[in-house]
Amino acid sequence: MKKLLSLLLCAILLVSSLPAFATENVLLGDVTADGVIDNKDVHKLGEYLADYKNKISDVTLADVNQDGKISSADLLALTKLIENYAPTKKHGPIIILKADDLKLDSYKHATKMYNILKEEGITSVSFGIIGKKCSGEGEDVFWETVKGYIDSGAEIWHHGWEHKIDGDTNSEFSGAYDYAKMKENVKLTLDLVEEKTGYKITTIGAPGNKVNAEFAKMLNAEFPQIDKIFFSKNKNFNAFKLDSAIYPESGTNGVTYEHFLSVYKPNAKYSVVQFHPHRLKAYDLWDEFRLMIRYLKEQNCIFMTPEEYKNYIYKK
Protein backbone atom coordinates (compact mmCIF):
# COMPACT_ATOMS: atom_id res chain seq x y z
CA MET A 1 0.00 0.00 0.00
CA LYS A 2 2.82 2.42 0.85
CA LYS A 3 4.40 1.74 -2.52
CA LEU A 4 1.12 2.46 -4.28
CA LEU A 5 0.56 5.69 -2.35
CA SER A 6 4.10 6.75 -3.18
CA LEU A 7 3.43 6.05 -6.85
CA LEU A 8 0.22 8.06 -6.69
CA LEU A 9 2.05 11.02 -5.13
CA CYS A 10 4.69 10.93 -7.83
CA ALA A 11 2.04 10.79 -10.55
CA ILE A 12 0.16 13.75 -9.09
CA LEU A 13 3.34 15.81 -8.85
CA LEU A 14 4.18 14.90 -12.44
CA VAL A 15 0.86 15.95 -13.91
CA SER A 16 0.37 19.09 -11.82
CA SER A 17 2.04 21.15 -14.53
CA LEU A 18 0.86 19.13 -17.52
CA PRO A 19 -1.91 20.30 -19.88
CA ALA A 20 -5.36 18.83 -20.00
CA PHE A 21 -6.58 17.60 -23.33
CA ALA A 22 -9.74 16.30 -24.93
CA THR A 23 -10.47 14.91 -28.36
CA GLU A 24 -13.49 13.52 -30.14
CA ASN A 25 -12.01 10.05 -30.35
CA VAL A 26 -9.77 9.58 -27.29
CA LEU A 27 -11.74 8.03 -24.44
CA LEU A 28 -9.14 5.96 -22.60
CA GLY A 29 -7.90 7.77 -19.53
CA ASP A 30 -11.01 9.92 -19.05
CA VAL A 31 -11.63 8.20 -15.71
CA THR A 32 -13.95 10.93 -14.46
CA ALA A 33 -15.93 10.79 -17.73
CA ASP A 34 -16.02 14.60 -18.01
CA GLY A 35 -14.68 14.83 -21.56
CA VAL A 36 -11.23 16.03 -20.45
CA ILE A 37 -8.14 14.00 -19.58
CA ASP A 38 -6.25 15.79 -16.82
CA ASN A 39 -4.88 15.43 -13.29
CA LYS A 40 -8.41 14.89 -11.96
CA ASP A 41 -8.32 11.55 -13.74
CA VAL A 42 -4.96 10.73 -12.13
CA HIS A 43 -6.40 11.50 -8.68
CA LYS A 44 -9.49 9.42 -9.36
CA LEU A 45 -7.54 6.44 -10.65
CA GLY A 46 -5.02 6.65 -7.82
CA GLU A 47 -7.75 6.69 -5.19
CA TYR A 48 -9.47 3.77 -6.90
CA LEU A 49 -6.25 1.76 -6.83
CA ALA A 50 -5.62 2.72 -3.20
CA ASP A 51 -9.06 1.30 -2.30
CA TYR A 52 -10.49 4.54 -1.03
CA LYS A 53 -13.92 3.17 -1.93
CA ASN A 54 -14.11 5.62 -4.81
CA LYS A 55 -15.96 4.01 -7.67
CA ILE A 56 -15.24 4.54 -11.36
CA SER A 57 -18.39 4.63 -13.47
CA ASP A 58 -16.70 2.84 -16.37
CA VAL A 59 -13.55 0.95 -15.44
CA THR A 60 -12.75 0.30 -19.12
CA LEU A 61 -11.76 3.97 -19.36
CA ALA A 62 -9.10 3.33 -16.70
CA ASP A 63 -7.45 0.47 -18.59
CA VAL A 64 -5.09 2.91 -20.32
CA ASN A 65 -2.51 0.34 -21.36
CA GLN A 66 -5.23 -2.05 -22.59
CA ASP A 67 -3.99 -5.16 -20.81
CA GLY A 68 -7.41 -6.15 -19.47
CA LYS A 69 -6.80 -5.13 -15.84
CA ILE A 70 -6.55 -1.97 -13.78
CA SER A 71 -3.20 -1.51 -12.06
CA SER A 72 -0.46 0.96 -11.19
CA ALA A 73 0.81 0.53 -14.75
CA ASP A 74 -2.32 2.33 -15.95
CA LEU A 75 -1.57 5.19 -13.58
CA LEU A 76 1.85 5.66 -15.13
CA ALA A 77 0.42 5.24 -18.64
CA LEU A 78 -2.15 7.92 -17.88
CA THR A 79 0.46 10.46 -16.81
CA LYS A 80 2.41 9.70 -19.98
CA LEU A 81 -0.74 10.12 -22.04
CA ILE A 82 -1.31 13.60 -20.64
CA GLU A 83 2.34 14.51 -21.14
CA ASN A 84 2.32 13.49 -24.81
CA TYR A 85 -0.73 15.43 -25.99
CA ALA A 86 -1.20 19.14 -26.54
CA PRO A 87 -4.27 20.82 -25.08
CA THR A 88 -7.40 20.99 -27.19
CA LYS A 89 -10.93 22.16 -26.55
CA LYS A 90 -13.32 20.03 -24.49
CA HIS A 91 -15.78 18.31 -26.77
CA GLY A 92 -19.40 19.38 -27.01
CA PRO A 93 -22.45 17.14 -26.82
CA ILE A 94 -22.64 13.89 -28.73
CA ILE A 95 -24.92 14.46 -31.71
CA ILE A 96 -27.17 11.79 -33.20
CA LEU A 97 -28.48 13.01 -36.56
CA LYS A 98 -32.00 11.60 -37.02
CA ALA A 99 -33.03 11.97 -40.67
CA ASP A 100 -36.71 11.05 -40.99
CA ASP A 101 -38.79 9.69 -43.87
CA LEU A 102 -36.41 7.74 -46.10
CA LYS A 103 -38.54 6.54 -49.02
CA LEU A 104 -38.48 5.99 -52.75
CA ASP A 105 -39.96 9.30 -53.88
CA SER A 106 -37.55 11.52 -51.94
CA TYR A 107 -34.39 9.54 -51.24
CA LYS A 108 -32.36 11.70 -53.64
CA HIS A 109 -32.73 14.55 -51.16
CA ALA A 110 -31.42 12.27 -48.41
CA THR A 111 -28.46 11.46 -50.63
CA LYS A 112 -27.71 15.15 -51.21
CA MET A 113 -27.91 15.74 -47.46
CA TYR A 114 -25.56 12.83 -46.79
CA ASN A 115 -23.12 14.12 -49.40
CA ILE A 116 -23.00 17.46 -47.56
CA LEU A 117 -22.24 15.62 -44.33
CA LYS A 118 -19.47 13.63 -45.96
CA GLU A 119 -17.98 16.84 -47.37
CA GLU A 120 -17.87 18.02 -43.76
CA GLY A 121 -16.14 14.80 -42.69
CA ILE A 122 -19.21 13.18 -41.10
CA THR A 123 -20.49 9.71 -41.97
CA SER A 124 -22.42 8.87 -38.79
CA VAL A 125 -26.05 9.65 -39.55
CA SER A 126 -29.24 7.64 -39.11
CA PHE A 127 -32.03 7.34 -41.70
CA GLY A 128 -35.59 6.41 -40.73
CA ILE A 129 -37.04 4.18 -43.44
CA ILE A 130 -40.76 3.81 -44.20
CA GLY A 131 -41.19 0.27 -45.50
CA LYS A 132 -44.38 0.57 -47.52
CA LYS A 133 -43.08 3.61 -49.40
CA CYS A 134 -39.98 1.95 -50.83
CA SER A 135 -41.52 0.04 -53.74
CA GLY A 136 -42.15 1.10 -57.31
CA GLU A 137 -40.36 2.26 -60.42
CA GLY A 138 -36.69 2.83 -59.68
CA GLU A 139 -36.64 0.81 -56.49
CA ASP A 140 -33.54 -1.16 -57.52
CA VAL A 141 -31.50 2.05 -57.62
CA PHE A 142 -33.08 3.12 -54.35
CA TRP A 143 -32.00 -0.06 -52.56
CA GLU A 144 -28.50 0.16 -53.99
CA THR A 145 -28.34 3.70 -52.65
CA VAL A 146 -29.48 2.56 -49.20
CA LYS A 147 -26.77 -0.11 -49.22
CA GLY A 148 -24.31 2.66 -50.06
CA TYR A 149 -25.44 4.63 -47.01
CA ILE A 150 -24.85 1.57 -44.83
CA ASP A 151 -21.43 0.90 -46.34
CA SER A 152 -20.45 4.52 -45.65
CA GLY A 153 -21.25 4.23 -41.94
CA ALA A 154 -24.89 5.27 -41.70
CA GLU A 155 -27.52 3.45 -39.64
CA ILE A 156 -30.98 2.61 -40.96
CA TRP A 157 -33.78 2.68 -38.41
CA HIS A 158 -37.43 1.61 -38.50
CA HIS A 159 -39.86 4.49 -39.10
CA GLY A 160 -42.99 2.43 -39.50
CA TRP A 161 -44.53 0.49 -42.33
CA GLU A 162 -47.32 2.90 -43.30
CA HIS A 163 -46.10 6.04 -41.49
CA LYS A 164 -49.65 6.68 -40.30
CA ILE A 165 -49.80 9.82 -38.14
CA ASP A 166 -53.11 10.98 -36.68
CA GLY A 167 -52.60 12.37 -33.20
CA ASP A 168 -51.76 10.58 -29.97
CA THR A 169 -54.55 8.02 -30.14
CA ASN A 170 -54.84 7.08 -33.82
CA SER A 171 -51.28 6.75 -35.14
CA GLU A 172 -49.52 3.63 -36.40
CA PHE A 173 -47.95 2.73 -33.06
CA SER A 174 -50.30 4.68 -30.82
CA GLY A 175 -53.92 3.61 -30.96
CA ALA A 176 -54.70 3.05 -34.62
CA TYR A 177 -54.01 -0.70 -34.50
CA ASP A 178 -54.11 -3.56 -32.06
CA TYR A 179 -51.15 -5.64 -30.83
CA ALA A 180 -51.23 -8.06 -33.76
CA LYS A 181 -51.35 -5.37 -36.45
CA MET A 182 -48.54 -3.36 -34.86
CA LYS A 183 -46.45 -6.53 -34.72
CA GLU A 184 -47.17 -7.16 -38.40
CA ASN A 185 -46.16 -3.61 -39.39
CA VAL A 186 -42.91 -3.78 -37.46
CA LYS A 187 -42.04 -7.12 -39.02
CA LEU A 188 -42.87 -6.02 -42.56
CA THR A 189 -40.30 -3.22 -42.56
CA LEU A 190 -37.67 -5.30 -40.76
CA ASP A 191 -38.04 -8.13 -43.26
CA LEU A 192 -38.07 -5.85 -46.29
CA VAL A 193 -34.86 -4.04 -45.37
CA GLU A 194 -33.07 -7.28 -44.57
CA GLU A 195 -34.26 -8.87 -47.82
CA LYS A 196 -33.14 -5.94 -49.96
CA THR A 197 -29.88 -5.03 -48.23
CA GLY A 198 -28.92 -7.81 -45.81
CA TYR A 199 -29.05 -5.21 -43.03
CA LYS A 200 -30.69 -5.96 -39.68
CA ILE A 201 -32.44 -2.96 -38.15
CA THR A 202 -31.93 -2.51 -34.39
CA THR A 203 -33.41 0.96 -33.79
CA ILE A 204 -36.97 2.23 -34.09
CA GLY A 205 -38.62 5.65 -34.11
CA ALA A 206 -42.39 5.80 -34.42
CA PRO A 207 -44.17 7.87 -37.06
CA GLY A 208 -44.76 11.28 -35.53
CA ASN A 209 -42.92 9.98 -32.44
CA LYS A 210 -46.31 8.61 -31.30
CA VAL A 211 -46.15 5.51 -29.10
CA ASN A 212 -48.35 4.01 -26.41
CA ALA A 213 -48.07 1.38 -23.68
CA GLU A 214 -49.49 -1.37 -25.90
CA PHE A 215 -46.79 -0.76 -28.48
CA ALA A 216 -44.14 -0.91 -25.75
CA LYS A 217 -45.58 -4.20 -24.53
CA MET A 218 -45.58 -5.63 -28.05
CA LEU A 219 -42.07 -4.45 -28.93
CA ASN A 220 -40.62 -5.82 -25.69
CA ALA A 221 -42.21 -9.23 -26.21
CA GLU A 222 -41.84 -9.71 -29.96
CA PHE A 223 -38.72 -7.84 -31.10
CA PRO A 224 -35.86 -8.04 -28.58
CA GLN A 225 -33.45 -7.28 -31.44
CA ILE A 226 -34.84 -3.74 -31.47
CA ASP A 227 -32.64 -2.48 -28.66
CA LYS A 228 -32.87 1.29 -29.18
CA ILE A 229 -35.85 3.62 -29.50
CA PHE A 230 -36.16 7.30 -30.32
CA PHE A 231 -38.45 9.30 -28.04
CA SER A 232 -39.99 6.69 -25.75
CA LYS A 233 -42.49 9.11 -24.17
CA ASN A 234 -41.64 7.58 -20.79
CA LYS A 235 -43.23 4.29 -21.79
CA ASN A 236 -41.87 1.05 -20.38
CA PHE A 237 -39.62 0.01 -23.26
CA ASN A 238 -36.79 -2.43 -22.67
CA ALA A 239 -34.89 -0.78 -25.50
CA PHE A 240 -32.19 1.83 -24.86
CA LYS A 241 -33.99 5.19 -24.88
CA LEU A 242 -32.84 8.11 -27.00
CA ASP A 243 -35.02 10.88 -25.61
CA SER A 244 -32.90 14.06 -25.52
CA ALA A 245 -34.14 15.96 -28.57
CA ILE A 246 -33.32 19.03 -30.62
CA TYR A 247 -35.81 20.09 -33.31
CA PRO A 248 -33.99 22.50 -35.65
CA GLU A 249 -36.97 22.70 -37.98
CA SER A 250 -39.32 25.61 -37.46
CA GLY A 251 -42.67 23.83 -37.53
CA THR A 252 -42.88 21.90 -40.79
CA ASN A 253 -40.83 24.45 -42.71
CA GLY A 254 -37.46 22.74 -42.46
CA VAL A 255 -34.15 23.48 -40.76
CA THR A 256 -33.12 27.09 -40.24
CA TYR A 257 -29.85 28.08 -38.64
CA GLU A 258 -31.50 30.75 -36.51
CA HIS A 259 -34.08 28.33 -35.11
CA PHE A 260 -31.41 25.71 -34.51
CA LEU A 261 -29.37 28.16 -32.41
CA SER A 262 -32.46 28.88 -30.31
CA VAL A 263 -32.94 25.20 -29.40
CA TYR A 264 -29.34 23.96 -29.25
CA LYS A 265 -28.38 22.49 -25.85
CA PRO A 266 -24.65 23.15 -25.29
CA ASN A 267 -24.56 21.40 -21.92
CA ALA A 268 -26.44 18.26 -22.92
CA LYS A 269 -24.63 14.93 -22.69
CA TYR A 270 -26.13 14.05 -26.06
CA SER A 271 -28.83 15.32 -28.38
CA VAL A 272 -30.91 13.67 -31.07
CA VAL A 273 -31.21 16.23 -33.90
CA GLN A 274 -34.37 15.43 -35.85
CA PHE A 275 -34.95 16.76 -39.36
CA HIS A 276 -36.41 15.78 -42.74
CA PRO A 277 -34.12 15.83 -45.81
CA HIS A 278 -37.03 16.35 -48.22
CA ARG A 279 -37.82 19.65 -46.48
CA LEU A 280 -34.28 20.84 -47.15
CA LYS A 281 -35.13 20.47 -50.83
CA ALA A 282 -38.67 21.83 -50.60
CA TYR A 283 -37.54 25.08 -48.97
CA ASP A 284 -34.01 25.22 -50.44
CA LEU A 285 -32.37 25.05 -47.03
CA TRP A 286 -29.14 23.28 -47.93
CA ASP A 287 -27.00 26.22 -46.86
CA GLU A 288 -28.92 26.48 -43.57
CA PHE A 289 -28.27 22.80 -42.94
CA ARG A 290 -24.56 23.18 -43.66
CA LEU A 291 -24.36 26.15 -41.28
CA MET A 292 -25.91 24.01 -38.54
CA ILE A 293 -23.44 21.20 -39.13
CA ARG A 294 -20.46 23.55 -39.19
CA TYR A 295 -21.58 25.13 -35.94
CA LEU A 296 -21.78 21.71 -34.30
CA LYS A 297 -18.29 20.94 -35.58
CA GLU A 298 -17.00 24.23 -34.17
CA GLN A 299 -18.38 23.17 -30.79
CA ASN A 300 -16.31 19.97 -31.04
CA CYS A 301 -19.45 17.86 -31.02
CA ILE A 302 -19.04 14.13 -31.63
CA PHE A 303 -21.32 12.63 -34.27
CA MET A 304 -22.61 9.11 -33.66
CA THR A 305 -25.31 6.79 -34.90
CA PRO A 306 -27.75 5.33 -32.34
CA GLU A 307 -25.79 2.07 -32.34
CA GLU A 308 -22.48 3.87 -31.89
CA TYR A 309 -23.90 5.87 -29.01
CA LYS A 310 -25.29 2.81 -27.24
CA ASN A 311 -21.92 1.07 -27.60
CA TYR A 312 -20.16 4.21 -26.36
CA ILE A 313 -22.31 4.17 -23.22
CA TYR A 314 -21.94 0.46 -22.57
CA LYS A 315 -18.43 0.13 -24.06
CA LYS A 316 -19.23 -3.17 -25.74
Short mmCIF file of C-alpha atoms in Angstrom, two decimals, residues 14-22 36-39 78-79 81-88:
data_model
loop_
_atom_site.label_atom_id
_atom_site.label_comp_id
_atom_site.label_asym_id
_atom_site.label_seq_id
_atom_site.Cartn_x
_atom_site.Cartn_y
_atom_site.Cartn_z
CA LEU A 14 4.18 14.90 -12.44
CA VAL A 15 0.86 15.95 -13.91
CA SER A 16 0.37 19.09 -11.82
CA SER A 17 2.04 21.15 -14.53
CA LEU A 18 0.86 19.13 -17.52
CA PRO A 19 -1.91 20.30 -19.88
CA ALA A 20 -5.36 18.83 -20.00
CA PHE A 21 -6.58 17.60 -23.33
CA ALA A 22 -9.74 16.30 -24.93
CA VAL A 36 -11.23 16.03 -20.45
CA ILE A 37 -8.14 14.00 -19.58
CA ASP A 38 -6.25 15.79 -16.82
CA ASN A 39 -4.88 15.43 -13.29
CA LEU A 78 -2.15 7.92 -17.88
CA THR A 79 0.46 10.46 -16.81
CA LEU A 81 -0.74 10.12 -22.04
CA ILE A 82 -1.31 13.60 -20.64
CA GLU A 83 2.34 14.51 -21.14
CA ASN A 84 2.32 13.49 -24.81
CA TYR A 85 -0.73 15.43 -25.99
CA ALA A 86 -1.20 19.14 -26.54
CA PRO A 87 -4.27 20.82 -25.08
CA THR A 88 -7.40 20.99 -27.19
#
